């Protein structure tokens, strides 16, 4: 399988003491999942660690979605592999082999314990899509540290992830954030496999659908139709990461697509209170694609800082919060070139 050697992340040599600390916790088997801390000697990828319930290794279509007193989101959260970024940054910073070993052991164990279409972690294409994005980034973090035999298995799994998403797209009348996640996953996988016929098909299809859905799901003044501020933040991240990856690979989205994302960020600017937090409106959701953001799910200001560099907006910079992990997505020069511009914010209807 021919793959694209151009990494999505710009700068993997970020020095971040907090990230090293988090990576050390992972090596110790310590994770924070949905606001609760767990310690594992060995991960059971099919277990709700809170209730102790374990889903059987059956074909995903035969699994009972919910078990009484259990939460499927707990195994899903770990199987998103968002912690790859933490391990990858620690490895790039220190070049210590133990981070590589942890990554390799987890991936090999996950592949062994989660055969294609078997188990709770294949139930929802959105989860498969998010895992795909994080695995793609994992390849670029560790590509020079592991042998070809490992990468053959890894890349084959990524291809199967794309096949699964394509064959199980989450259609619904409103489409919503699950459908957008599926399309984002196909877009990222298409770019990863852009030298193949299937990769080109995934790019073309996902781009067309995302262009259509941003007009369908996001109003002209930039508000996600689900009427939840935390879902709005998630959907903004979905579109923004897709747009950035398109730019990185010379794939142009329409002017209206970019304008609608900018408007979504403008809405974030206006709903952020003087405390720096979003008020609680609509469903509370902690969904993220990448683990590079402020851990407080009600603080959306780093999206503004990122958007300030993408859209050259001084007001986004003035009210945003910059941190080093944003340098994975933008160059420091891009951010520094934007002049802060304070606005008088009273209130505004959306």
PDB file of C-alpha atoms in Angstrom, residues 21-296:
ATOM      1  CA  UNK A  21       4.488  14.099  32.798  1.00  0.00           C
ATOM      2  CA  UNK A  22       1.385  12.748  31.035  1.00  0.00           C
ATOM      3  CA  UNK A  23       3.506  10.336  28.980  1.00  0.00           C
ATOM      4  CA  UNK A  24       5.102   9.006  32.171  1.00  0.00           C
ATOM      5  CA  UNK A  25       1.629   8.387  33.596  1.00  0.00           C
ATOM      6  CA  UNK A  26       0.769   6.345  30.501  1.00  0.00           C
ATOM      7  CA  UNK A  27       3.910   4.244  30.990  1.00  0.00           C
ATOM      8  CA  UNK A  28       2.682   3.650  34.559  1.00  0.00           C
ATOM      9  CA  UNK A  29      -0.700   2.516  33.211  1.00  0.00           C
ATOM     10  CA  UNK A  30      -2.527   5.599  34.498  1.00  0.00           C
ATOM     11  CA  UNK A  31      -5.268   7.208  32.405  1.00  0.00           C
ATOM     12  CA  UNK A  32      -7.974   9.792  32.906  1.00  0.00           C
ATOM     13  CA  UNK A  33     -11.100   8.622  31.090  1.00  0.00           C
ATOM     14  CA  UNK A  34     -14.244  10.760  31.072  1.00  0.00           C
ATOM     15  CA  UNK A  35     -13.171  12.602  34.199  1.00  0.00           C
ATOM     16  CA  UNK A  36     -12.208   9.523  36.223  1.00  0.00           C
ATOM     17  CA  UNK A  37      -8.726   8.112  36.841  1.00  0.00           C
ATOM     18  CA  UNK A  38      -7.872   4.448  36.185  1.00  0.00           C
ATOM     19  CA  UNK A  39      -4.687   2.403  36.591  1.00  0.00           C
ATOM     20  CA  UNK A  40      -4.130  -0.731  34.465  1.00  0.00           C
ATOM     21  CA  UNK A  41      -1.580  -3.506  34.576  1.00  0.00           C
ATOM     22  CA  UNK A  42      -3.004  -4.668  31.259  1.00  0.00           C
ATOM     23  CA  UNK A  43      -5.715  -2.988  29.230  1.00  0.00           C
ATOM     24  CA  UNK A  44      -8.873  -4.939  28.429  1.00  0.00           C
ATOM     25  CA  UNK A  45     -10.055  -3.064  25.331  1.00  0.00           C
ATOM     26  CA  UNK A  46     -13.603  -4.450  25.731  1.00  0.00           C
ATOM     27  CA  UNK A  47     -14.221  -3.469  29.356  1.00  0.00           C
ATOM     28  CA  UNK A  48     -16.122  -0.683  31.062  1.00  0.00           C
ATOM     29  CA  UNK A  49     -13.546  -0.154  33.800  1.00  0.00           C
ATOM     30  CA  UNK A  50     -16.061   1.662  35.962  1.00  0.00           C
ATOM     31  CA  UNK A  51     -18.708  -1.081  36.203  1.00  0.00           C
ATOM     32  CA  UNK A  52     -16.470  -4.042  35.315  1.00  0.00           C
ATOM     33  CA  UNK A  53     -18.796  -5.138  32.479  1.00  0.00           C
ATOM     34  CA  UNK A  54     -17.070  -6.697  29.464  1.00  0.00           C
ATOM     35  CA  UNK A  55     -18.504  -6.866  25.955  1.00  0.00           C
ATOM     36  CA  UNK A  56     -18.171 -10.175  24.113  1.00  0.00           C
ATOM     37  CA  UNK A  57     -15.957 -10.535  21.055  1.00  0.00           C
ATOM     38  CA  UNK A  58     -18.785 -10.877  18.562  1.00  0.00           C
ATOM     39  CA  UNK A  59     -19.381  -9.315  15.178  1.00  0.00           C
ATOM     40  CA  UNK A  60     -20.303  -5.680  15.859  1.00  0.00           C
ATOM     41  CA  UNK A  61     -23.777  -6.179  14.312  1.00  0.00           C
ATOM     42  CA  UNK A  62     -24.616  -8.815  16.950  1.00  0.00           C
ATOM     43  CA  UNK A  63     -23.549  -6.834  20.001  1.00  0.00           C
ATOM     44  CA  UNK A  64     -26.046  -5.328  22.413  1.00  0.00           C
ATOM     45  CA  UNK A  65     -25.211  -1.663  22.305  1.00  0.00           C
ATOM     46  CA  UNK A  66     -25.911  -0.931  25.968  1.00  0.00           C
ATOM     47  CA  UNK A  67     -25.554  -3.113  29.030  1.00  0.00           C
ATOM     48  CA  UNK A  68     -27.481  -2.138  32.138  1.00  0.00           C
ATOM     49  CA  UNK A  69     -25.306  -0.099  34.485  1.00  0.00           C
ATOM     50  CA  UNK A  70     -22.409   0.127  32.030  1.00  0.00           C
ATOM     51  CA  UNK A  71     -21.035   2.733  29.654  1.00  0.00           C
ATOM     52  CA  UNK A  72     -19.705   1.760  26.209  1.00  0.00           C
ATOM     53  CA  UNK A  73     -18.020   5.159  25.955  1.00  0.00           C
ATOM     54  CA  UNK A  74     -15.312   4.074  28.407  1.00  0.00           C
ATOM     55  CA  UNK A  75     -13.718   1.390  26.171  1.00  0.00           C
ATOM     56  CA  UNK A  76     -14.419   3.627  23.177  1.00  0.00           C
ATOM     57  CA  UNK A  77     -12.531   6.512  24.753  1.00  0.00           C
ATOM     58  CA  UNK A  78      -9.350   4.487  25.280  1.00  0.00           C
ATOM     59  CA  UNK A  79      -9.591   2.915  21.818  1.00  0.00           C
ATOM     60  CA  UNK A  80      -9.632   6.346  20.188  1.00  0.00           C
ATOM     61  CA  UNK A  81      -5.874   6.311  20.910  1.00  0.00           C
ATOM     62  CA  UNK A  82      -5.747  10.048  21.466  1.00  0.00           C
ATOM     63  CA  UNK A  83      -2.871   9.346  23.858  1.00  0.00           C
ATOM     64  CA  UNK A  84      -0.676   8.522  20.822  1.00  0.00           C
ATOM     65  CA  UNK A  85       0.014  12.257  20.551  1.00  0.00           C
ATOM     66  CA  UNK A  86       1.231  12.337  24.157  1.00  0.00           C
ATOM     67  CA  UNK A  87       3.569   9.363  23.633  1.00  0.00           C
ATOM     68  CA  UNK A  88       4.684  10.627  20.231  1.00  0.00           C
ATOM     69  CA  UNK A  89       5.602  14.100  21.457  1.00  0.00           C
ATOM     70  CA  UNK A  90       7.477  12.597  24.425  1.00  0.00           C
ATOM     71  CA  UNK A  91       9.431  10.343  22.061  1.00  0.00           C
ATOM     72  CA  UNK A  92      10.257  13.145  19.624  1.00  0.00           C
ATOM     73  CA  UNK A  93      11.403  15.346  22.506  1.00  0.00           C
ATOM     74  CA  UNK A  94      13.540  12.746  24.300  1.00  0.00           C
ATOM     75  CA  UNK A  95      14.143   9.959  21.715  1.00  0.00           C
ATOM     76  CA  UNK A  96      13.689   7.486  24.581  1.00  0.00           C
ATOM     77  CA  UNK A  97      12.853   3.990  23.348  1.00  0.00           C
ATOM     78  CA  UNK A  98      10.399   3.207  26.154  1.00  0.00           C
ATOM     79  CA  UNK A  99       7.793   5.489  24.525  1.00  0.00           C
ATOM     80  CA  UNK A 100       8.213   3.566  21.269  1.00  0.00           C
ATOM     81  CA  UNK A 101       7.870   0.247  23.120  1.00  0.00           C
ATOM     82  CA  UNK A 102       4.637   1.382  24.816  1.00  0.00           C
ATOM     83  CA  UNK A 103       3.171   2.506  21.488  1.00  0.00           C
ATOM     84  CA  UNK A 104       4.149  -0.755  19.760  1.00  0.00           C
ATOM     85  CA  UNK A 105       2.861  -3.021  22.538  1.00  0.00           C
ATOM     86  CA  UNK A 106      -0.486  -1.242  22.723  1.00  0.00           C
ATOM     87  CA  UNK A 107      -1.022  -1.285  18.961  1.00  0.00           C
ATOM     88  CA  UNK A 108      -0.123  -4.962  18.597  1.00  0.00           C
ATOM     89  CA  UNK A 109      -2.359  -5.887  21.530  1.00  0.00           C
ATOM     90  CA  UNK A 110      -5.275  -3.830  20.168  1.00  0.00           C
ATOM     91  CA  UNK A 111      -5.002  -5.438  16.721  1.00  0.00           C
ATOM     92  CA  UNK A 112      -4.895  -8.907  18.289  1.00  0.00           C
ATOM     93  CA  UNK A 113      -7.833  -8.259  20.632  1.00  0.00           C
ATOM     94  CA  UNK A 114      -9.986  -6.342  18.111  1.00  0.00           C
ATOM     95  CA  UNK A 115     -10.070  -8.300  14.853  1.00  0.00           C
ATOM     96  CA  UNK A 116     -11.717  -6.502  11.937  1.00  0.00           C
ATOM     97  CA  UNK A 117     -15.424  -5.868  12.742  1.00  0.00           C
ATOM     98  CA  UNK A 118     -15.248  -7.830  16.016  1.00  0.00           C
ATOM     99  CA  UNK A 119     -16.117  -6.247  19.345  1.00  0.00           C
ATOM    100  CA  UNK A 120     -17.425  -3.038  20.913  1.00  0.00           C
ATOM    101  CA  UNK A 121     -14.728  -0.871  19.309  1.00  0.00           C
ATOM    102  CA  UNK A 122     -16.109  -1.553  15.834  1.00  0.00           C
ATOM    103  CA  UNK A 123     -19.707  -0.648  16.691  1.00  0.00           C
ATOM    104  CA  UNK A 124     -19.639   3.041  15.738  1.00  0.00           C
ATOM    105  CA  UNK A 125     -17.918   4.401  12.604  1.00  0.00           C
ATOM    106  CA  UNK A 126     -17.381   7.764  14.330  1.00  0.00           C
ATOM    107  CA  UNK A 127     -15.103   6.064  16.866  1.00  0.00           C
ATOM    108  CA  UNK A 128     -13.293   4.242  14.055  1.00  0.00           C
ATOM    109  CA  UNK A 129     -12.792   7.574  12.269  1.00  0.00           C
ATOM    110  CA  UNK A 130     -11.333   9.300  15.333  1.00  0.00           C
ATOM    111  CA  UNK A 131      -9.025   6.341  15.951  1.00  0.00           C
ATOM    112  CA  UNK A 132      -7.925   6.524  12.302  1.00  0.00           C
ATOM    113  CA  UNK A 133      -6.875  10.169  12.604  1.00  0.00           C
ATOM    114  CA  UNK A 134      -4.841   9.423  15.731  1.00  0.00           C
ATOM    115  CA  UNK A 135      -3.241   6.298  14.212  1.00  0.00           C
ATOM    116  CA  UNK A 136      -2.282   8.277  11.111  1.00  0.00           C
ATOM    117  CA  UNK A 137      -0.493  10.783  13.334  1.00  0.00           C
ATOM    118  CA  UNK A 138       1.092   7.864  15.206  1.00  0.00           C
ATOM    119  CA  UNK A 139       2.709   6.674  11.985  1.00  0.00           C
ATOM    120  CA  UNK A 140       4.495   9.990  11.505  1.00  0.00           C
ATOM    121  CA  UNK A 141       5.603  10.195  15.144  1.00  0.00           C
ATOM    122  CA  UNK A 142       7.193   6.731  15.175  1.00  0.00           C
ATOM    123  CA  UNK A 143       7.840   5.836  11.515  1.00  0.00           C
ATOM    124  CA  UNK A 144      11.635   5.854  11.866  1.00  0.00           C
ATOM    125  CA  UNK A 145      11.647   3.930  15.147  1.00  0.00           C
ATOM    126  CA  UNK A 146       9.942   0.650  14.164  1.00  0.00           C
ATOM    127  CA  UNK A 147      10.547  -2.018  11.498  1.00  0.00           C
ATOM    128  CA  UNK A 148       8.681  -2.462   8.214  1.00  0.00           C
ATOM    129  CA  UNK A 149       6.977  -5.631   9.458  1.00  0.00           C
ATOM    130  CA  UNK A 150       5.191  -3.640  12.166  1.00  0.00           C
ATOM    131  CA  UNK A 151       4.160  -0.890   9.745  1.00  0.00           C
ATOM    132  CA  UNK A 152       2.752  -3.420   7.267  1.00  0.00           C
ATOM    133  CA  UNK A 153       0.283  -4.595   9.914  1.00  0.00           C
ATOM    134  CA  UNK A 154      -0.422  -1.043  11.042  1.00  0.00           C
ATOM    135  CA  UNK A 155      -1.044   0.368   7.568  1.00  0.00           C
ATOM    136  CA  UNK A 156      -3.220  -2.611   6.664  1.00  0.00           C
ATOM    137  CA  UNK A 157      -5.327  -1.871   9.759  1.00  0.00           C
ATOM    138  CA  UNK A 158      -5.693   1.756   8.686  1.00  0.00           C
ATOM    139  CA  UNK A 159      -6.884   0.625   5.259  1.00  0.00           C
ATOM    140  CA  UNK A 160      -9.438  -1.677   6.940  1.00  0.00           C
ATOM    141  CA  UNK A 161     -10.583   1.260   9.074  1.00  0.00           C
ATOM    142  CA  UNK A 162     -11.346   3.171   5.871  1.00  0.00           C
ATOM    143  CA  UNK A 163     -13.160   0.163   4.410  1.00  0.00           C
ATOM    144  CA  UNK A 164     -15.260  -0.119   7.575  1.00  0.00           C
ATOM    145  CA  UNK A 165     -16.232   3.574   7.586  1.00  0.00           C
ATOM    146  CA  UNK A 166     -17.093   3.477   3.875  1.00  0.00           C
ATOM    147  CA  UNK A 167     -19.327   0.413   4.305  1.00  0.00           C
ATOM    148  CA  UNK A 168     -21.051   1.602   7.517  1.00  0.00           C
ATOM    149  CA  UNK A 169     -21.539   5.349   7.092  1.00  0.00           C
ATOM    150  CA  UNK A 170     -23.883   6.764   9.737  1.00  0.00           C
ATOM    151  CA  UNK A 171     -26.730   8.000   7.570  1.00  0.00           C
ATOM    152  CA  UNK A 172     -29.603   9.875   9.200  1.00  0.00           C
ATOM    153  CA  UNK A 173     -31.972  12.609   8.008  1.00  0.00           C
ATOM    154  CA  UNK A 174     -29.956  15.316   9.800  1.00  0.00           C
ATOM    155  CA  UNK A 175     -26.560  13.577   9.375  1.00  0.00           C
ATOM    156  CA  UNK A 176     -25.195  15.352  12.543  1.00  0.00           C
ATOM    157  CA  UNK A 177     -21.700  15.131  14.077  1.00  0.00           C
ATOM    158  CA  UNK A 178     -21.383  11.361  13.625  1.00  0.00           C
ATOM    159  CA  UNK A 179     -21.713  11.696   9.857  1.00  0.00           C
ATOM    160  CA  UNK A 180     -19.225  14.582   9.835  1.00  0.00           C
ATOM    161  CA  UNK A 181     -16.757  12.454  11.825  1.00  0.00           C
ATOM    162  CA  UNK A 182     -17.128   9.614   9.313  1.00  0.00           C
ATOM    163  CA  UNK A 183     -16.384  12.023   6.469  1.00  0.00           C
ATOM    164  CA  UNK A 184     -13.416  13.551   8.304  1.00  0.00           C
ATOM    165  CA  UNK A 185     -12.024  10.045   8.897  1.00  0.00           C
ATOM    166  CA  UNK A 186     -12.389   9.140   5.217  1.00  0.00           C
ATOM    167  CA  UNK A 187     -10.781  12.448   4.215  1.00  0.00           C
ATOM    168  CA  UNK A 188      -7.735  11.873   6.443  1.00  0.00           C
ATOM    169  CA  UNK A 189      -7.452   8.234   5.327  1.00  0.00           C
ATOM    170  CA  UNK A 190      -7.850   9.290   1.704  1.00  0.00           C
ATOM    171  CA  UNK A 191      -4.929  11.698   2.084  1.00  0.00           C
ATOM    172  CA  UNK A 192      -2.853   9.017   3.840  1.00  0.00           C
ATOM    173  CA  UNK A 193      -3.524   6.666   0.894  1.00  0.00           C
ATOM    174  CA  UNK A 194      -3.695   9.405  -1.742  1.00  0.00           C
ATOM    175  CA  UNK A 195      -1.388   7.523  -4.112  1.00  0.00           C
ATOM    176  CA  UNK A 196      -3.971   4.721  -4.425  1.00  0.00           C
ATOM    177  CA  UNK A 197      -7.225   4.645  -6.375  1.00  0.00           C
ATOM    178  CA  UNK A 198      -9.240   4.031  -3.202  1.00  0.00           C
ATOM    179  CA  UNK A 199      -7.531   6.932  -1.433  1.00  0.00           C
ATOM    180  CA  UNK A 200      -8.475   9.303  -4.242  1.00  0.00           C
ATOM    181  CA  UNK A 201     -12.085   8.085  -4.064  1.00  0.00           C
ATOM    182  CA  UNK A 202     -12.244   8.676  -0.313  1.00  0.00           C
ATOM    183  CA  UNK A 203     -10.889  12.226  -0.680  1.00  0.00           C
ATOM    184  CA  UNK A 204     -13.338  13.084  -3.444  1.00  0.00           C
ATOM    185  CA  UNK A 205     -16.390  11.667  -1.685  1.00  0.00           C
ATOM    186  CA  UNK A 206     -15.592  13.061   1.779  1.00  0.00           C
ATOM    187  CA  UNK A 207     -14.759  16.528   0.445  1.00  0.00           C
ATOM    188  CA  UNK A 208     -18.025  16.688  -1.507  1.00  0.00           C
ATOM    189  CA  UNK A 209     -20.066  15.614   1.523  1.00  0.00           C
ATOM    190  CA  UNK A 210     -18.322  17.971   3.947  1.00  0.00           C
ATOM    191  CA  UNK A 211     -18.845  20.907   1.575  1.00  0.00           C
ATOM    192  CA  UNK A 212     -22.534  20.010   1.423  1.00  0.00           C
ATOM    193  CA  UNK A 213     -22.985  19.341   5.136  1.00  0.00           C
ATOM    194  CA  UNK A 214     -21.399  22.544   6.401  1.00  0.00           C
ATOM    195  CA  UNK A 215     -24.135  24.442   4.552  1.00  0.00           C
ATOM    196  CA  UNK A 216     -26.790  22.032   5.828  1.00  0.00           C
ATOM    197  CA  UNK A 217     -25.700  21.787   9.464  1.00  0.00           C
ATOM    198  CA  UNK A 218     -24.224  25.240  10.140  1.00  0.00           C
ATOM    199  CA  UNK A 219     -26.239  28.442   9.785  1.00  0.00           C
ATOM    200  CA  UNK A 220     -24.952  31.453   7.849  1.00  0.00           C
ATOM    201  CA  UNK A 221     -23.964  33.164  11.086  1.00  0.00           C
ATOM    202  CA  UNK A 222     -21.934  30.108  12.108  1.00  0.00           C
ATOM    203  CA  UNK A 223     -24.080  28.140  14.578  1.00  0.00           C
ATOM    204  CA  UNK A 224     -24.185  24.338  14.549  1.00  0.00           C
ATOM    205  CA  UNK A 225     -27.816  23.204  14.330  1.00  0.00           C
ATOM    206  CA  UNK A 226     -27.563  20.820  17.327  1.00  0.00           C
ATOM    207  CA  UNK A 227     -27.854  23.852  19.635  1.00  0.00           C
ATOM    208  CA  UNK A 228     -25.204  22.649  22.077  1.00  0.00           C
ATOM    209  CA  UNK A 229     -22.119  24.752  22.696  1.00  0.00           C
ATOM    210  CA  UNK A 230     -19.871  21.749  23.387  1.00  0.00           C
ATOM    211  CA  UNK A 231     -21.086  19.978  20.246  1.00  0.00           C
ATOM    212  CA  UNK A 232     -20.490  23.239  18.386  1.00  0.00           C
ATOM    213  CA  UNK A 233     -16.874  23.141  19.588  1.00  0.00           C
ATOM    214  CA  UNK A 234     -16.513  19.508  18.430  1.00  0.00           C
ATOM    215  CA  UNK A 235     -17.975  20.224  14.988  1.00  0.00           C
ATOM    216  CA  UNK A 236     -15.753  23.304  14.635  1.00  0.00           C
ATOM    217  CA  UNK A 237     -12.722  21.115  15.361  1.00  0.00           C
ATOM    218  CA  UNK A 238     -13.893  18.546  12.772  1.00  0.00           C
ATOM    219  CA  UNK A 239     -14.204  21.121  10.010  1.00  0.00           C
ATOM    220  CA  UNK A 240     -11.088  23.066  11.020  1.00  0.00           C
ATOM    221  CA  UNK A 241      -8.788  20.006  11.092  1.00  0.00           C
ATOM    222  CA  UNK A 242     -10.167  18.868   7.737  1.00  0.00           C
ATOM    223  CA  UNK A 243      -9.592  22.325   6.245  1.00  0.00           C
ATOM    224  CA  UNK A 244      -6.009  22.454   7.572  1.00  0.00           C
ATOM    225  CA  UNK A 245      -5.226  18.979   6.215  1.00  0.00           C
ATOM    226  CA  UNK A 246      -6.617  20.034   2.850  1.00  0.00           C
ATOM    227  CA  UNK A 247      -4.347  23.097   2.816  1.00  0.00           C
ATOM    228  CA  UNK A 248      -1.385  20.932   3.818  1.00  0.00           C
ATOM    229  CA  UNK A 249      -2.000  18.708   0.778  1.00  0.00           C
ATOM    230  CA  UNK A 250      -3.048  21.309  -1.815  1.00  0.00           C
ATOM    231  CA  UNK A 251      -6.714  20.290  -1.700  1.00  0.00           C
ATOM    232  CA  UNK A 252      -8.841  23.415  -2.015  1.00  0.00           C
ATOM    233  CA  UNK A 253     -12.178  23.812  -0.301  1.00  0.00           C
ATOM    234  CA  UNK A 254     -14.669  26.434  -1.449  1.00  0.00           C
ATOM    235  CA  UNK A 255     -14.569  30.003  -0.217  1.00  0.00           C
ATOM    236  CA  UNK A 256     -17.938  29.452   1.443  1.00  0.00           C
ATOM    237  CA  UNK A 257     -16.608  26.399   3.323  1.00  0.00           C
ATOM    238  CA  UNK A 258     -13.775  28.471   4.806  1.00  0.00           C
ATOM    239  CA  UNK A 259     -16.107  31.394   5.513  1.00  0.00           C
ATOM    240  CA  UNK A 260     -18.553  29.167   7.391  1.00  0.00           C
ATOM    241  CA  UNK A 261     -15.745  27.769   9.607  1.00  0.00           C
ATOM    242  CA  UNK A 262     -14.594  31.330  10.339  1.00  0.00           C
ATOM    243  CA  UNK A 263     -18.163  32.192  11.340  1.00  0.00           C
ATOM    244  CA  UNK A 264     -18.240  29.155  13.661  1.00  0.00           C
ATOM    245  CA  UNK A 265     -15.155  30.526  15.391  1.00  0.00           C
ATOM    246  CA  UNK A 266     -16.795  33.945  15.569  1.00  0.00           C
ATOM    247  CA  UNK A 267     -19.692  32.347  17.440  1.00  0.00           C
ATOM    248  CA  UNK A 268     -17.167  30.839  19.894  1.00  0.00           C
ATOM    249  CA  UNK A 269     -15.728  34.331  20.405  1.00  0.00           C
ATOM    250  CA  UNK A 270     -19.161  35.719  21.288  1.00  0.00           C
ATOM    251  CA  UNK A 271     -20.383  32.918  23.527  1.00  0.00           C
ATOM    252  CA  UNK A 272     -17.152  32.787  25.585  1.00  0.00           C
ATOM    253  CA  UNK A 273     -17.897  34.614  28.835  1.00  0.00           C
ATOM    254  CA  UNK A 274     -15.506  37.059  30.595  1.00  0.00           C
ATOM    255  CA  UNK A 275     -14.418  34.106  32.764  1.00  0.00           C
ATOM    256  CA  UNK A 276     -13.020  32.422  29.648  1.00  0.00           C
ATOM    257  CA  UNK A 277     -15.564  29.608  29.758  1.00  0.00           C
ATOM    258  CA  UNK A 278     -18.517  28.680  27.605  1.00  0.00           C
ATOM    259  CA  UNK A 279     -21.872  28.697  29.393  1.00  0.00           C
ATOM    260  CA  UNK A 280     -23.716  25.396  29.665  1.00  0.00           C
ATOM    261  CA  UNK A 281     -26.206  25.404  26.799  1.00  0.00           C
ATOM    262  CA  UNK A 282     -27.498  22.159  25.301  1.00  0.00           C
ATOM    263  CA  UNK A 283     -25.994  18.703  25.699  1.00  0.00           C
ATOM    264  CA  UNK A 284     -22.729  18.557  27.609  1.00  0.00           C
ATOM    265  CA  UNK A 285     -20.183  16.648  25.578  1.00  0.00           C
ATOM    266  CA  UNK A 286     -16.458  16.134  26.034  1.00  0.00           C
ATOM    267  CA  UNK A 287     -15.832  14.913  22.487  1.00  0.00           C
ATOM    268  CA  UNK A 288     -12.500  15.812  20.903  1.00  0.00           C
ATOM    269  CA  UNK A 289     -10.659  14.482  17.854  1.00  0.00           C
ATOM    270  CA  UNK A 290      -7.120  15.206  19.033  1.00  0.00           C
ATOM    271  CA  UNK A 291      -5.705  15.368  22.539  1.00  0.00           C
ATOM    272  CA  UNK A 292      -4.008  18.723  22.113  1.00  0.00           C
ATOM    273  CA  UNK A 293      -6.644  21.010  23.589  1.00  0.00           C
ATOM    274  CA  UNK A 294      -7.294  22.525  27.000  1.00  0.00           C
ATOM    275  CA  UNK A 295      -8.523  19.667  29.191  1.00  0.00           C
ATOM    276  CA  UNK A 296     -11.463  21.707  30.474  1.00  0.00           C
TER     277      UNK A 296
END
